[in-house]
Coordinates of C-alpha atoms in Angstrom, one line a residue:
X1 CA -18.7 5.3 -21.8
X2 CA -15.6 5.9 -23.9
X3 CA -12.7 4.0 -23.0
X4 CA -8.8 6.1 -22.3
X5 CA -6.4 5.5 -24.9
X6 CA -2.6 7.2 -26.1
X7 CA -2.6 8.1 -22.6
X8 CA 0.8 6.6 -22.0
X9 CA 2.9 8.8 -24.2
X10 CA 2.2 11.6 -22.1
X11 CA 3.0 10.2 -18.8
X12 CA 6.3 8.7 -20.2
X13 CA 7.4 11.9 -22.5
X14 CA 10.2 14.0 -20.4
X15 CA 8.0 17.1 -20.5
X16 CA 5.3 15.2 -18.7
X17 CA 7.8 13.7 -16.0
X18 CA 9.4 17.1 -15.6
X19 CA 6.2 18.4 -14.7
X20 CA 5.7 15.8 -12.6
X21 CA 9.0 16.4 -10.9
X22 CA 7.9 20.2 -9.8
X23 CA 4.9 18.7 -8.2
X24 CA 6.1 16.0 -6.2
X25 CA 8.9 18.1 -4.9
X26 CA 6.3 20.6 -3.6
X27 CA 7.1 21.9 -0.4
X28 CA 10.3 19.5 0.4
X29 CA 12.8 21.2 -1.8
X30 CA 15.2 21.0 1.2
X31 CA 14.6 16.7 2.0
X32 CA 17.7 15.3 1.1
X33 CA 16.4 12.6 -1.5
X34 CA 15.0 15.6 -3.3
X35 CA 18.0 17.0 -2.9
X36 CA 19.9 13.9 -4.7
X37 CA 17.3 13.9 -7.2
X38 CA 17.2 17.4 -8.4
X39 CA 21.4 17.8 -8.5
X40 CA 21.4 15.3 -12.0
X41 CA 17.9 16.3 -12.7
X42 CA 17.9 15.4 -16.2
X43 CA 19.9 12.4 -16.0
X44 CA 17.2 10.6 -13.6
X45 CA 14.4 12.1 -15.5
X46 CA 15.6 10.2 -18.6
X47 CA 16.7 6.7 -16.8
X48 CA 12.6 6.8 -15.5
X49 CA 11.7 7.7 -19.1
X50 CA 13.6 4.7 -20.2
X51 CA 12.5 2.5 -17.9
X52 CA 8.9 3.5 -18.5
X53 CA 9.6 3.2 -22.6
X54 CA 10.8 0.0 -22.0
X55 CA 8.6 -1.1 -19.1
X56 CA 11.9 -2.1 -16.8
X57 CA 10.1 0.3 -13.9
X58 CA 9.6 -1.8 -10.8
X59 CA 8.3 -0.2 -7.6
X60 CA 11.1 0.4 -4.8
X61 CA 10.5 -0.5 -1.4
X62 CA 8.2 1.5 0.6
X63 CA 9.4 3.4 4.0
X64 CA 7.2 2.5 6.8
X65 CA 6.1 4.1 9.8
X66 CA 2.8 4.6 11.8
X67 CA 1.1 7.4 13.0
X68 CA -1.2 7.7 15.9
X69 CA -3.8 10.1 15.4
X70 CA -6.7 10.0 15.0
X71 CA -6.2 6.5 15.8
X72 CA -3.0 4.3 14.7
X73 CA -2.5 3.8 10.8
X74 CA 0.4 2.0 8.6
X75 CA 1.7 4.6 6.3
X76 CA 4.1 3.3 3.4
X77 CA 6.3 6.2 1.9
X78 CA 8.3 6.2 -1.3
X79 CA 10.8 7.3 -2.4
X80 CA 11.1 10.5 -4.3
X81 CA 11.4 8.9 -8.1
X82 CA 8.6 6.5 -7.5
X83 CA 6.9 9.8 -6.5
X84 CA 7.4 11.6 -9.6
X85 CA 6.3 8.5 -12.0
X86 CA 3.0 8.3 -9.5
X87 CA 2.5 12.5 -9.6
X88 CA 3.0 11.9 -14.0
X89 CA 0.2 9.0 -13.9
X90 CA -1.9 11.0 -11.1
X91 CA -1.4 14.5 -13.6
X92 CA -2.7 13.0 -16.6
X93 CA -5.5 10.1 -15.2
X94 CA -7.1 12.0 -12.3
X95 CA -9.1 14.6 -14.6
X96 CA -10.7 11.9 -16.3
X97 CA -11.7 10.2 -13.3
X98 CA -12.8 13.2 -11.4
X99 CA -15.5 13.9 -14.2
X100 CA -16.8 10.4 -13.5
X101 CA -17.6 11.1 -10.1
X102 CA -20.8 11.7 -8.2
X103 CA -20.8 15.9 -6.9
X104 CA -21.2 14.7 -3.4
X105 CA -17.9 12.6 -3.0
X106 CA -15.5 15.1 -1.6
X107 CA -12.0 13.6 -0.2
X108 CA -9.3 13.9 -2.8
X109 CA -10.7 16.5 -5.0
X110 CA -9.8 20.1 -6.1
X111 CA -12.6 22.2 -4.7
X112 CA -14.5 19.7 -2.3
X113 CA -12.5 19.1 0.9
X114 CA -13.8 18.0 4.4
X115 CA -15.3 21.7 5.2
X116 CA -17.6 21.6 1.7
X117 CA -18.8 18.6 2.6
X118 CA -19.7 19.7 6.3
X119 CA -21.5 22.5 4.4
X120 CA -23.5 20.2 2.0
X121 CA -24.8 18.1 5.0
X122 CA -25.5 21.0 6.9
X123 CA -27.8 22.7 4.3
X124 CA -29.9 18.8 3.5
X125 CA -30.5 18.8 7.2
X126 CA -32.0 22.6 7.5
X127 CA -33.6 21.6 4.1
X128 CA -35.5 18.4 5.6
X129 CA -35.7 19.9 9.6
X130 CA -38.4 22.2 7.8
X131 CA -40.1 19.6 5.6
X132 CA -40.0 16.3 9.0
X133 CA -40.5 15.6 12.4
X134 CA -37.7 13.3 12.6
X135 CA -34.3 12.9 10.5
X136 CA -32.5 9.6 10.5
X137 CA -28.7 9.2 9.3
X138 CA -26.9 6.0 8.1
X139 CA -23.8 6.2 8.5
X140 CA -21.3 3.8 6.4
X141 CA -18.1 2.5 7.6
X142 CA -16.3 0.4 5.5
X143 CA -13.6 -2.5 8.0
X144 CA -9.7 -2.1 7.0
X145 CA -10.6 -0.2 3.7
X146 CA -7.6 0.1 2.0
X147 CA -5.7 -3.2 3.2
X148 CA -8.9 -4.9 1.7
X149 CA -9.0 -3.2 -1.8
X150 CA -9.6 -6.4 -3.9
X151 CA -6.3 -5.9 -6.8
X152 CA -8.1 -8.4 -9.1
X153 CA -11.2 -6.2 -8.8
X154 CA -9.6 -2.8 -9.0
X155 CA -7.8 -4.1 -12.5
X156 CA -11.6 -4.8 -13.4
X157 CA -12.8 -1.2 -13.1
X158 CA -9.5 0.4 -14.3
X159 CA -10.1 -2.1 -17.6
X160 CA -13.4 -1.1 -18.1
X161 CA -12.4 2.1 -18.3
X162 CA -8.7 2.1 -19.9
X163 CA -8.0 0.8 -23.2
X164 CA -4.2 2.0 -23.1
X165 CA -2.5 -1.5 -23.1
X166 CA 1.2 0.4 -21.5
X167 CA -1.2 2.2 -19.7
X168 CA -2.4 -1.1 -17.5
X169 CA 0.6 -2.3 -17.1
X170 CA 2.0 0.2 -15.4
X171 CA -1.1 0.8 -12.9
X172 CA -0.9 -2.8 -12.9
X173 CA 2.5 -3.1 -11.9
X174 CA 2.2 -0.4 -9.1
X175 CA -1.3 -2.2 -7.5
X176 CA 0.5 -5.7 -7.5
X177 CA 3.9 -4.2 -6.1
X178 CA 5.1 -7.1 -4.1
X179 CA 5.3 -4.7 -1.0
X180 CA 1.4 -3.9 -1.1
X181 CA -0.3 -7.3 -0.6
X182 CA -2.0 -7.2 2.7
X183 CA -3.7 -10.8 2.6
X184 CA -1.2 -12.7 5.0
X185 CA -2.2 -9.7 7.6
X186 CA -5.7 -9.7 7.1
X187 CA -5.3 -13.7 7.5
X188 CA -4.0 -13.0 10.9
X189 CA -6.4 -10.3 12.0
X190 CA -8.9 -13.1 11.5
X191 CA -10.2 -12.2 8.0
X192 CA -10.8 -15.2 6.0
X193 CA -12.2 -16.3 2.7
X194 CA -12.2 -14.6 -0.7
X195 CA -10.2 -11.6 1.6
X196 CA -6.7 -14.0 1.7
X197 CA -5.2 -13.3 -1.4
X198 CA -3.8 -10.0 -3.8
X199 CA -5.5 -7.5 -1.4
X200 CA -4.2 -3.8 -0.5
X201 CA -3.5 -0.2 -1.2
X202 CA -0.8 1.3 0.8
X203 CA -1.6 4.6 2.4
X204 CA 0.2 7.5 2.1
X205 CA 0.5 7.3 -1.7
X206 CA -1.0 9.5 -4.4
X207 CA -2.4 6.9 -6.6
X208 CA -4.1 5.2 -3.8
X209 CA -6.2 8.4 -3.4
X210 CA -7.2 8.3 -6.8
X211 CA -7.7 4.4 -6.6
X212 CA -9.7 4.5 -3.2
X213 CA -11.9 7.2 -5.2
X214 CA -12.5 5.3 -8.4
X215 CA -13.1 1.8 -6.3
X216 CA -16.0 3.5 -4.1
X217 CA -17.2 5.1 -7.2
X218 CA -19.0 2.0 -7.8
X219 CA -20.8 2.4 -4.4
X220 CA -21.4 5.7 -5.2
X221 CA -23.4 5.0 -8.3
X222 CA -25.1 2.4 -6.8
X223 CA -26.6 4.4 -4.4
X224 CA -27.5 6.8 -6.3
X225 CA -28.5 5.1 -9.2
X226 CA -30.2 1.8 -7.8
X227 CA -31.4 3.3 -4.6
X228 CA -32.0 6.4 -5.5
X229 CA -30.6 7.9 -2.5
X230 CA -30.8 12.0 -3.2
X231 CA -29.2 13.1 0.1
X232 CA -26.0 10.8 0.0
X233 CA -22.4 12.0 0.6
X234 CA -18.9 10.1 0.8
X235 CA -15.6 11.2 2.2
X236 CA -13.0 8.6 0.9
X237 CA -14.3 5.2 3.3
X238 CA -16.7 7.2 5.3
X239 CA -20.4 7.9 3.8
X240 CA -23.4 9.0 4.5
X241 CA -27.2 8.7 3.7
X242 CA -29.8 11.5 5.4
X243 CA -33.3 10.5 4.9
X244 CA -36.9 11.0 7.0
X245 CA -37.7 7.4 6.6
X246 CA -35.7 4.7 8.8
X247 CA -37.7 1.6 7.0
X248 CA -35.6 3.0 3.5
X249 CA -32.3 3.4 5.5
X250 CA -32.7 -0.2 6.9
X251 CA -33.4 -1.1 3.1
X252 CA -30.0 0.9 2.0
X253 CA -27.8 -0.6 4.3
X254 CA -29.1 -3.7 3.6
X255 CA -28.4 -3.8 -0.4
X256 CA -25.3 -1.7 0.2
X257 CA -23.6 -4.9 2.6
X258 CA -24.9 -7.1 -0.2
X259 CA -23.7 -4.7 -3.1
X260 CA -20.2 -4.3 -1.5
X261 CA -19.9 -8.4 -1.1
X262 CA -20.8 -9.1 -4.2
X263 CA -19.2 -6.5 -6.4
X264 CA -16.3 -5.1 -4.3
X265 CA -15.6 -7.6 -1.6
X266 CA -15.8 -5.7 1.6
X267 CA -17.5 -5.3 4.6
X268 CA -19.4 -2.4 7.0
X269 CA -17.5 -2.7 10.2
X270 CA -19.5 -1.8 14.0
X271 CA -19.8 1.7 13.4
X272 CA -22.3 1.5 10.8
X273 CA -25.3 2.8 12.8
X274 CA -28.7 4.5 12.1
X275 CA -29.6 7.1 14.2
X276 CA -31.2 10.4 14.8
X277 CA -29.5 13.7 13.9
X278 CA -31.4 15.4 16.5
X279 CA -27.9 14.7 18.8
X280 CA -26.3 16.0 16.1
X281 CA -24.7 14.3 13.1
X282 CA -20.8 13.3 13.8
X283 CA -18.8 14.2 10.2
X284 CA -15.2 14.7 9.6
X285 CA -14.7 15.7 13.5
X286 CA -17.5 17.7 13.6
X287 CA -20.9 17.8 14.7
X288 CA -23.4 19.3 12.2
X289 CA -26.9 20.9 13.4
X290 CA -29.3 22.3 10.9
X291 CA -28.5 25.5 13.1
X292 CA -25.0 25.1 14.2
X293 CA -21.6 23.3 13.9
X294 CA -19.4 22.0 17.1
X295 CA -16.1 20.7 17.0
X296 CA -15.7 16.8 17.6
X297 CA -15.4 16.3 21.6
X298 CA -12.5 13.7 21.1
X299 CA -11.0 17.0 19.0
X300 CA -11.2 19.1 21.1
X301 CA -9.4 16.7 23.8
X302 CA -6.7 15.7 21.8
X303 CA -6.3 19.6 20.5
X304 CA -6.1 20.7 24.1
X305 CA -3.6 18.2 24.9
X306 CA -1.5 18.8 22.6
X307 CA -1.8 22.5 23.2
X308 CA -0.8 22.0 27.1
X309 CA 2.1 19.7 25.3
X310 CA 3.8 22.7 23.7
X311 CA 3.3 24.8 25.7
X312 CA 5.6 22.7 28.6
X313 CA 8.2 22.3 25.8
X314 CA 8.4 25.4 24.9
X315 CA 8.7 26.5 28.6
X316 CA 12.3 24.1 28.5
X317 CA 13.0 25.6 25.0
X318 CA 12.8 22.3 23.3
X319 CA 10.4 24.3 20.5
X320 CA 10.8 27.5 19.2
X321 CA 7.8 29.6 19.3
X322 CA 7.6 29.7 15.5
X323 CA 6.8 26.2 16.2
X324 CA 3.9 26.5 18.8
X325 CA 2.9 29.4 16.6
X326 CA 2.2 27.0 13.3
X327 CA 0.5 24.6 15.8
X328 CA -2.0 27.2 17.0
X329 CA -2.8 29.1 13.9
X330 CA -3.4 25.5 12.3
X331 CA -6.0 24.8 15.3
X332 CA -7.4 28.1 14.9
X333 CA -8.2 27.3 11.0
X334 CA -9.5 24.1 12.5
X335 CA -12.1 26.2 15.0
X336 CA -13.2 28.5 12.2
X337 CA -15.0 26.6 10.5
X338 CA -17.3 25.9 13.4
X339 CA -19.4 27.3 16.4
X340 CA -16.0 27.6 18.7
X341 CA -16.3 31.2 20.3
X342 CA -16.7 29.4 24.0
X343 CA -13.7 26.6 23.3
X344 CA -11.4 28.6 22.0
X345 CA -11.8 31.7 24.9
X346 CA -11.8 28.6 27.2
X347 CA -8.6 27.4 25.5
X348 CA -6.4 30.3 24.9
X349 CA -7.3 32.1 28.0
X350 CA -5.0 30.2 29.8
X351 CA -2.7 29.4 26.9
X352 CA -0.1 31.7 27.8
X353 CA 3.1 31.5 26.9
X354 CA 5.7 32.4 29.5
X355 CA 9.7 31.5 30.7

């Protein structure tokens, strides 16, 4: 495999940052830091070239906040010129990356997404429903996946695939970012060992994306390579093995914990399960059926209350119905893409919007 190299040129020229300017300021034109940015455009976009040129960049301190669905998560924001210089490295590395990567991982990707990937699974289970009695599904699920990506081992892959010497120090200099090492918490969650020490990936940045890809890539090609698993999917942490045989799945799961201990340093968490898909396999808040495709039930709940939400505030004009409107059509693009007719008559029969 032929190593990157003269890469860093391009992420440091002004053409390449300008570029990478438009794209990070994507749909927040209006935010005020963008705002700041954009009035002495030029001037900034030549202080980051300097400080790239003359590798002075340091990372600024993240903005923190949490959100609570699906379930509570830590996301670290920057701000908007760290954004640009992570959108130039993202513009110029990702390509390469991408073409390194198995067809069936889809998070992250131009032209995969969560719905291609429902589709995939979908068409291996009609595929083997004709060929087997039974179907079994492991499903993998990796504990605290990005506060546990391993810095010392991420540097490893990026090496063995970089030769760019300017190039690695600046990834190097945004995985070590004083503000990203998660080891103290993991110490506390009760996470011990090799784990306590330069561990992390914040999330809510760009290059983590593209990091979280290239570190499970290593699964990926273990799986497929080693194990020779043909119906195997991943979704960024989540993945998946369909198979008519649970001895093999037993097998796989066992080499996989082994494979991600040795070579990666994480762990499956409890929800790594094998099962049947005759209830129907649970996938990026669906569940898939060789003949048909339901929302999640927990979804479905949490769409309905939010729903019923709205629709009280909007009764006290707290929201403005171009609000509840971009909430419901982005629930309807959710139902779409599944067997919905019954939820969403159930739904928006009574979903009625009235002072």
């Amino acid at each position: 495999m032929k190593r990157l190299n003269n890469l860093y040129k391009d992420i440091c020229s002004f053409e390449g940052l300008y570029r990478a300017y438009l794209e990070a300021r994507r749909g927040k034109r209006q935010r005020n830091e963008v705002l700041e940015f954009t009035t002495s455009l030029e001037e900034n976009i030549i202080q980051l070239q300097n400080e790239l040129l003359w590798k002075e960049y340091k990372v600024s301190p993240y903005r923190q906040f949490y959100v609570h669905e699906p379930k509570k998560r830590l996301i670290m924001a920057l701000p908007f010129r760290d954004r640009v210089v992570q959108w130039s490295i993202y513009r110029i590395l990702n390509p390469y990356f991408d073409r390194r990567f198995i067809k069936d991982s889809y998070a992250c990707r131009v032209g995969y997404g969560s719905h291609k990937s429902i589709k995939r699974l979908q068409y291996w289970l009609r595929q083997m429903d004709r060929q087997n009695k039974r179907i079994y599904v492991l499903k993998l699920d990796i504990a605290k996946y990005f506060y546990r990506v391993d810095h010392d081992i991420l540097m490893g892959i990026l090496k063995r695939q970089i030769k760019d010497k300017d190039l690695l120090w600046l990834l190097e200099t945004i995985i070590r970012c004083e503000h990203t090492n998660f080891g103290l918490n993991l110490e506390n969650k009760g996470f011990t060992g090799r784990m306590i020490k330069h561990v992390g990936m914040p999330i809510g940045n760009l290059t983590s994306q593209m990091f979280a890809n290239l570190y499970l890539n290593e699964l990926d090609q273990f799986v497929k390579h080693e194990l020779r698993a043909r119906h195997y999917l991943r979704y960024m942490d989540d993945s998946m093995i369909v198979h008519h045989d649970k001895s093999f799945l037993w097998h796989a799961k066992s080499e996989i914990e082994r494979f991600l201990d040795e070579n990666l340093n994480l762990e499956l968490n409890g929800k790594t399960t094998i099962r049947t898909a005759k209830q129907g396999v649970e996938w990026v808040g669906y569940r898939v059926w060789p003949t048909h495709i339901k929302i999640r039930k927990s979804t479905a709940k949490r769409m309905k209350a939010r729903l019923k939400q709205l629709k009280e505030l909007w009764k006290t004009g707290k929201v403005t119905f171009e609000e509840v409107d971009a909430s419901v059509q982005s629930y309807m693009g959710l139902l779409k893409h599944c067997n919905s007719y019954r939820l969403r008559k159930a739904v928006f029969d009574w979903f009625v919007l009235r002072r």
